mmCIF file of C-alpha atoms and ligand atoms in Angstrom:
data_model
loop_
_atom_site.group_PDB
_atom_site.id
_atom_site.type_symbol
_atom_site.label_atom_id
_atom_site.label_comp_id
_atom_site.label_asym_id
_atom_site.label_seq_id
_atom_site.Cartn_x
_atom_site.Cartn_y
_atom_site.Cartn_z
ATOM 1 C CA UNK A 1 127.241 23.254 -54.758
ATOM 2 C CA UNK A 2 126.995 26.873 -53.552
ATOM 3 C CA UNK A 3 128.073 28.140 -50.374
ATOM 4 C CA UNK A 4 126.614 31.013 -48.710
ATOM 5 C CA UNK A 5 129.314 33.447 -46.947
ATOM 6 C CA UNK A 6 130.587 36.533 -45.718
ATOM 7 C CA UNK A 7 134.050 37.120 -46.543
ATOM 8 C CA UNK A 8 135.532 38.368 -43.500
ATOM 9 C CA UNK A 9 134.393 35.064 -41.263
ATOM 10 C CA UNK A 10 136.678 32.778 -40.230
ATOM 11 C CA UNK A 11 134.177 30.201 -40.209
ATOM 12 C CA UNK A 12 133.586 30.405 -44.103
ATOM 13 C CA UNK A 13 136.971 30.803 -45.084
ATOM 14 C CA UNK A 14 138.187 27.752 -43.688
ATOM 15 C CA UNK A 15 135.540 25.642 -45.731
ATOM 16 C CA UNK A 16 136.433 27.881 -48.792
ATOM 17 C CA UNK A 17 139.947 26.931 -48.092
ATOM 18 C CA UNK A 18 139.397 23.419 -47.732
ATOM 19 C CA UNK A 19 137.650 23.487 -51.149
ATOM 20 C CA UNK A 20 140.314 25.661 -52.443
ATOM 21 C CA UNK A 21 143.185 22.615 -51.244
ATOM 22 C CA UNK A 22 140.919 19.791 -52.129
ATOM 23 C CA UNK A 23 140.045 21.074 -56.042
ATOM 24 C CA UNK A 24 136.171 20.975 -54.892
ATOM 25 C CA UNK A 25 134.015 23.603 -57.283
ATOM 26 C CA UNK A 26 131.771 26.016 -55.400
ATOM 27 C CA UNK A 27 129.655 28.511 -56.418
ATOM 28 C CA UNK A 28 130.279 31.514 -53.378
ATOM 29 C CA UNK A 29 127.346 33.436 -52.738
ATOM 30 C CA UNK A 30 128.413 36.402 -50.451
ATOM 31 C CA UNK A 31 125.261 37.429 -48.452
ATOM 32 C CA UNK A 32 124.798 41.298 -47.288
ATOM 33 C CA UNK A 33 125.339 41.484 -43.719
ATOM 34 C CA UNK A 34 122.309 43.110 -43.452
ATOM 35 C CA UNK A 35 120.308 40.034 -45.181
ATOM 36 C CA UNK A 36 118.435 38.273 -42.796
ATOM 37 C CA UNK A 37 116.029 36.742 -44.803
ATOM 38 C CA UNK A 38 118.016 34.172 -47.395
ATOM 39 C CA UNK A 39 119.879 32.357 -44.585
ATOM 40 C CA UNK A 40 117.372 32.401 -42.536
ATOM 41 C CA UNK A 41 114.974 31.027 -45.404
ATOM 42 C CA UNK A 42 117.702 28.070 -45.577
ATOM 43 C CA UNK A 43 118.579 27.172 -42.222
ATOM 44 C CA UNK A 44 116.843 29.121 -39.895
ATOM 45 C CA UNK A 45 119.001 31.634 -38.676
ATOM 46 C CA UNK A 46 121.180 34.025 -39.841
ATOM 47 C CA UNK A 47 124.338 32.216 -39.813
ATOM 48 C CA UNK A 48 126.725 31.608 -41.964
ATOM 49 C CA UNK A 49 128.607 29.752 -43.587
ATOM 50 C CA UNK A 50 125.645 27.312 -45.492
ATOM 51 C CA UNK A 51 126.232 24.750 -47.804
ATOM 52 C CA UNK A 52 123.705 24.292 -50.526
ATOM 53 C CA UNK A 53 123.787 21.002 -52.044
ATOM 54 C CA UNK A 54 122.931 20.157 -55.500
ATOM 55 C CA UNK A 55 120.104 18.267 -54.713
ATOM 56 C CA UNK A 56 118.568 21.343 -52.729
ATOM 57 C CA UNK A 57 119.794 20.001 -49.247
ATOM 58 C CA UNK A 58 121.134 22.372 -46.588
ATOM 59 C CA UNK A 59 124.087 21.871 -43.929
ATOM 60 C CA UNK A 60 125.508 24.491 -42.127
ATOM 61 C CA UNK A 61 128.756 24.378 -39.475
ATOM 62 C CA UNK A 62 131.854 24.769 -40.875
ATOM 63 C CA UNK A 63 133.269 21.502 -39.291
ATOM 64 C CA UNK A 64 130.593 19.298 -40.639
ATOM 65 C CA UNK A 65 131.037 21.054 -44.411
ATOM 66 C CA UNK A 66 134.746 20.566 -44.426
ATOM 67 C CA UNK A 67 134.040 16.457 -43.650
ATOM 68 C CA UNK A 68 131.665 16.165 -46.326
ATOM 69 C CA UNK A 69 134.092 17.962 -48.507
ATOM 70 C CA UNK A 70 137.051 15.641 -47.097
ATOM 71 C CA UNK A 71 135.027 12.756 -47.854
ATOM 72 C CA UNK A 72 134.257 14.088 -51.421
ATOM 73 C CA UNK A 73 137.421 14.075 -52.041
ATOM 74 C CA UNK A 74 138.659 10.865 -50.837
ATOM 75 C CA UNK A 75 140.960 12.573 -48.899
ATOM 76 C CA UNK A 76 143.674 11.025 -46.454
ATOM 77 C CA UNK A 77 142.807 14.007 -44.047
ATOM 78 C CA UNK A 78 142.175 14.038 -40.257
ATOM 79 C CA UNK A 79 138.500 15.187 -39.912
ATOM 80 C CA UNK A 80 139.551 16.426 -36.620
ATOM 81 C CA UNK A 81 141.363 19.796 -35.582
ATOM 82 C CA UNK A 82 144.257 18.979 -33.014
ATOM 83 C CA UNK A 83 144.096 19.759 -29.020
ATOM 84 C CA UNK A 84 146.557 22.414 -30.442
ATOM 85 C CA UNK A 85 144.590 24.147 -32.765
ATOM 86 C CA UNK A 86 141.638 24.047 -30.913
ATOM 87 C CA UNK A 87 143.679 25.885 -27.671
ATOM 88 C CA UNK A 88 145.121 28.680 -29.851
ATOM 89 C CA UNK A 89 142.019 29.727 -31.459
ATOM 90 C CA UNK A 90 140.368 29.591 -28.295
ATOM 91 C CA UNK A 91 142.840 32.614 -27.550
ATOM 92 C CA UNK A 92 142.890 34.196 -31.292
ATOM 93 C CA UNK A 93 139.348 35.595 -31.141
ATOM 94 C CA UNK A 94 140.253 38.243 -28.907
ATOM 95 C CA UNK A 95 142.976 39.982 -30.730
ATOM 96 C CA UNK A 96 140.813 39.076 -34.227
ATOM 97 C CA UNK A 97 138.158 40.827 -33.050
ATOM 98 C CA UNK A 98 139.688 44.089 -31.757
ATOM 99 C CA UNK A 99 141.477 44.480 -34.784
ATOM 100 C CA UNK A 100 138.654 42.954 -37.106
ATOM 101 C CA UNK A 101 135.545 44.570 -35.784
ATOM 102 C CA UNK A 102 135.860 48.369 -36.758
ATOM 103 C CA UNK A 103 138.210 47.727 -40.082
ATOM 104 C CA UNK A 104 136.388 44.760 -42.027
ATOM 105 C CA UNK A 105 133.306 46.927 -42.791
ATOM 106 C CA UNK A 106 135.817 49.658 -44.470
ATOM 107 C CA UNK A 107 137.581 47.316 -46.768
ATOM 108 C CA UNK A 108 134.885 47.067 -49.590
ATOM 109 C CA UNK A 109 134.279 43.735 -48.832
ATOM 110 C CA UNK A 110 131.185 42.697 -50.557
ATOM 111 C CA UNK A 111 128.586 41.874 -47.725
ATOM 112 C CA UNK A 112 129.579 45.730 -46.442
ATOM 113 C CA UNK A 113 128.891 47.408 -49.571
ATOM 114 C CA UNK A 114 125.853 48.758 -48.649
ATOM 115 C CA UNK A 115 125.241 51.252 -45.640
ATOM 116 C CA UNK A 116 122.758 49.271 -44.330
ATOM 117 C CA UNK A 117 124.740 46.083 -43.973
ATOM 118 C CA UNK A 118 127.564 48.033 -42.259
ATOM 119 C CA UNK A 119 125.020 49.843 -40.173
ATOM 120 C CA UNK A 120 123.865 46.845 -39.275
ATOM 121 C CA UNK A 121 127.363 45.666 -38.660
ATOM 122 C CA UNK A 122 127.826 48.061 -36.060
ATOM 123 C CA UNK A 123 124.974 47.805 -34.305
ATOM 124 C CA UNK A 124 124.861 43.765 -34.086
ATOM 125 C CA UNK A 125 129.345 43.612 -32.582
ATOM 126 C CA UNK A 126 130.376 47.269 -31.402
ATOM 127 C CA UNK A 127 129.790 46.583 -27.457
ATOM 128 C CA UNK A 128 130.993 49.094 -24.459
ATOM 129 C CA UNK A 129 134.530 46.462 -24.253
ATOM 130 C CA UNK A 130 134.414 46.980 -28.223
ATOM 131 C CA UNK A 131 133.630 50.209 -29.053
ATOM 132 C CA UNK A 132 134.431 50.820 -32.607
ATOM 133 C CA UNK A 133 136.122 54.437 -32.378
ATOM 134 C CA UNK A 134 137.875 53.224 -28.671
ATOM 135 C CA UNK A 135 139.658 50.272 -30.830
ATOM 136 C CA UNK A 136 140.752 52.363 -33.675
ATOM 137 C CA UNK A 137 142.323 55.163 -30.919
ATOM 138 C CA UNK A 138 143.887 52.134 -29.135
ATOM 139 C CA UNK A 139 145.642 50.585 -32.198
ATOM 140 C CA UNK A 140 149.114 50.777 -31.458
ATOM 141 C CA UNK A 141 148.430 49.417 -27.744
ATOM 142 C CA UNK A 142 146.879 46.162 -29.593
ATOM 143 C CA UNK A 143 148.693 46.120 -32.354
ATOM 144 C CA UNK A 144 151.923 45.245 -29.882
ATOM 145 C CA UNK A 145 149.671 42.497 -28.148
ATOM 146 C CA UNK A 146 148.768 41.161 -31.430
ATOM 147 C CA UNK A 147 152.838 40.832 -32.522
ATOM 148 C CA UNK A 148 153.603 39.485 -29.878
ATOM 149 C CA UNK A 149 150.306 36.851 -30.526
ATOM 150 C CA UNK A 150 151.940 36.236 -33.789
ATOM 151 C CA UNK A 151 155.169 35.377 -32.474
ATOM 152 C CA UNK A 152 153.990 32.921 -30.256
ATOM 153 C CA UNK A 153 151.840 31.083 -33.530
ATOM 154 C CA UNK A 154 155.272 31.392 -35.568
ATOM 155 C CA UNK A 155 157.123 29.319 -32.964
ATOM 156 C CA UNK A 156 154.079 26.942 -32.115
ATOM 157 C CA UNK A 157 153.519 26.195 -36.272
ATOM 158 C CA UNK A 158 157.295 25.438 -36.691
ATOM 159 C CA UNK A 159 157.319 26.928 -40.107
ATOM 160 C CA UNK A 160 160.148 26.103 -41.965
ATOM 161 C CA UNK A 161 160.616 28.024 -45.462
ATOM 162 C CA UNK A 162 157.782 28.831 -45.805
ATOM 163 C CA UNK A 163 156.287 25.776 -44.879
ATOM 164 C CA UNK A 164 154.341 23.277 -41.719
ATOM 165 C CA UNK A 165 153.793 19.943 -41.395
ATOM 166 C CA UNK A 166 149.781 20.548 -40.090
ATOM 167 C CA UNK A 167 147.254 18.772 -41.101
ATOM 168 C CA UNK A 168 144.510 20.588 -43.623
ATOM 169 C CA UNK A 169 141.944 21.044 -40.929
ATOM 170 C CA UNK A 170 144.691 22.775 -38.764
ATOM 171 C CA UNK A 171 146.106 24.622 -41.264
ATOM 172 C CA UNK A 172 142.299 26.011 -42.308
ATOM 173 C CA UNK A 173 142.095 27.342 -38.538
ATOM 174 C CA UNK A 174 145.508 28.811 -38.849
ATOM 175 C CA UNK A 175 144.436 30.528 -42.020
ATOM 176 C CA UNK A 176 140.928 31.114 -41.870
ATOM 177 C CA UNK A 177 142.050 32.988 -38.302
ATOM 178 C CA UNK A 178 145.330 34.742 -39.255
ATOM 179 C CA UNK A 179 143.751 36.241 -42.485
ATOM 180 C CA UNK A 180 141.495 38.846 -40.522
ATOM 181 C CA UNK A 181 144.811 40.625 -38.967
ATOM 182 C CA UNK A 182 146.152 42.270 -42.457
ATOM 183 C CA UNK A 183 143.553 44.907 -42.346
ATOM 184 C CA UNK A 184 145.683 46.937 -39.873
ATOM 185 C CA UNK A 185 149.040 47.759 -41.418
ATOM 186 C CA UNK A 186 151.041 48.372 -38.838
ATOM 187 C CA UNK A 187 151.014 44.756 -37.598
ATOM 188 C CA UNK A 188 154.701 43.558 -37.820
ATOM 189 C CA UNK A 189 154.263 39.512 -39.754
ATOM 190 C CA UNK A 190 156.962 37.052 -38.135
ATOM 191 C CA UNK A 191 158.996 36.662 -41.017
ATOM 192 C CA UNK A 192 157.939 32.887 -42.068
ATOM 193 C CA UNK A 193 154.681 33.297 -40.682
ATOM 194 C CA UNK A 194 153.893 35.920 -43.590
ATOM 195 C CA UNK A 195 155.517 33.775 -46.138
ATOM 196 C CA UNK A 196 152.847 30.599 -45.057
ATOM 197 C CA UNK A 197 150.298 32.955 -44.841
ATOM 198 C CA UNK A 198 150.642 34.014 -48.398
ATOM 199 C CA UNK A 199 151.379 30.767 -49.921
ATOM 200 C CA UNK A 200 148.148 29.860 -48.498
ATOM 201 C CA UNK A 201 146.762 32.088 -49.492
ATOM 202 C CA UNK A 202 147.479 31.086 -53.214
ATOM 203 C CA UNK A 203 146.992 27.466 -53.153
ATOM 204 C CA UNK A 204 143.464 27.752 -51.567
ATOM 205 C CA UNK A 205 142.961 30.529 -53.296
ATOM 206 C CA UNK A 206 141.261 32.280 -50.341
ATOM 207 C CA UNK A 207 142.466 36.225 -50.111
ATOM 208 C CA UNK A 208 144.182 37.297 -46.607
ATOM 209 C CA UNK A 209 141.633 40.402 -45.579
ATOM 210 C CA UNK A 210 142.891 43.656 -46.333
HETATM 211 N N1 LIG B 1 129.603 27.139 -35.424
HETATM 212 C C1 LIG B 1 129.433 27.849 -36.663
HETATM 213 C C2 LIG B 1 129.753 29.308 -36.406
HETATM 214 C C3 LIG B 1 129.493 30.187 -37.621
HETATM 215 C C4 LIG B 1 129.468 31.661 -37.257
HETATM 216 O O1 LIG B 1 129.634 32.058 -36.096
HETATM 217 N N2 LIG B 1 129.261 32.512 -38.268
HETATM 218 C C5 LIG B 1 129.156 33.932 -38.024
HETATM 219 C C6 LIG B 1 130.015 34.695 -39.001
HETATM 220 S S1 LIG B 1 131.740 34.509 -38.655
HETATM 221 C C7 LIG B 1 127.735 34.377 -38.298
HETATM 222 O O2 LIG B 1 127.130 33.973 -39.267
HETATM 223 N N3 LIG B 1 127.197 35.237 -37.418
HETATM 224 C C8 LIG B 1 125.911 35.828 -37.594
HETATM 225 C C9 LIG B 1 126.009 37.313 -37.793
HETATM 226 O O3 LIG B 1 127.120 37.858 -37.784
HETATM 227 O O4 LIG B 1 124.955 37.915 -37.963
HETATM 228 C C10 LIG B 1 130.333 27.234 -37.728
HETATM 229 O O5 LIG B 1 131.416 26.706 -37.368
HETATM 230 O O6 LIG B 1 129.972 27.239 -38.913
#
């Protein structure tokens, strides 16, 4: 199966970390940003993240790939994210975005590695709330909102060495979310909050952004 990305999104990276945890083989194709055409060819829109099924099939949304992959698996999973998880990244995209938006494109990640994609980058997110060169001036104003955001998950996930008791969907929220912050360096990680983060990141396999 392939799956059609962008490395940055949240939305991908929790299917790639569901795969990741449940030992299912994907090909990762990671589109340019500024390629329209292929996703739209498949599904169309230009949207990702898009599963491409052996037998030439197409599915798209994230929730729906990380059932089929659940039920692959013939996993003992919830299918469905909590109240909980749902709430907190309903308030995550805000602080993800102002510190996301004008650092992803920098990183080398590999649907930025051409001008045009990050060109077109900038042109499709930096609004007058989120202008690119405001953000970067205004780090260390949201880069104390954001520690204190990350306090508040700490408590709420209950990590205990290192380690929760969510369920994989939850946990792919968490992650797929939390990732995005460790392009800005100055962002102080709760203490057992960075050491989940990181052993998530090694048993999915899916790098934290930075
Ligand atoms: N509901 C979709 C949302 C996917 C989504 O918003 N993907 C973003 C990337 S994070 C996207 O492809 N946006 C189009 C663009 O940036 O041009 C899902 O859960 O899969």
């Amino acid at each position: 199966m392939k799956l059609y990305t962008y490395s940055h999104c949240p939305f991908c990276s929790r299917v790639t970390y569901v795969a990741g945890k449940l030992g299912i083989k994907l090909e990762e194709v990671v589109l340019d940003y500024d390629d329209t055409e292929t996703p739209t060819k498949l599904i169309g829109k230009k949207m990702v993240p898009i599963l491409e099924k052996d037998d030439g099939t197409v599915m798209s949304e994230s929730n729906d790939i990380i059932s089929l992959f659940i039920e692959l698996a013939g996993a003992n999973e919830a299918i469905k994210p909590t109240e909980g998880a749902i709430e907190w990244q309903g308030g995550s995209f805000a602080p993800l975005l102002q510190i996301g938006l004008p650092r992803w494109p920098l990183l080398g990640l590999k649907e930025f590695k051409t001008e045009s994609s990050r060109i077109a980058w900038e042109d499709k997110k930096q609004t007058t709330d989120l202008n690119f060169v405001q953000l970067i001036e205004d780090t260390a104003n949201i880069v104390l909102q954001v520690n204190e955001f990350l306090i508040g998950t700490e408590k709420q996930l209950n990590i205990s060495n290192g380690k929760t008791s969510l369920s994989l969907v939850d946990s792919a929220i968490y992650y797929s979310i939390l990732r995005g912050l460790y392009c800005e360096p100055t962002i102080t990680w709760p203490e057992q909050l960075n050491l989940w983060m990181n052993y998530q990141a090694l048993e999915s396999g899916v790098p934290l952004v930075k």
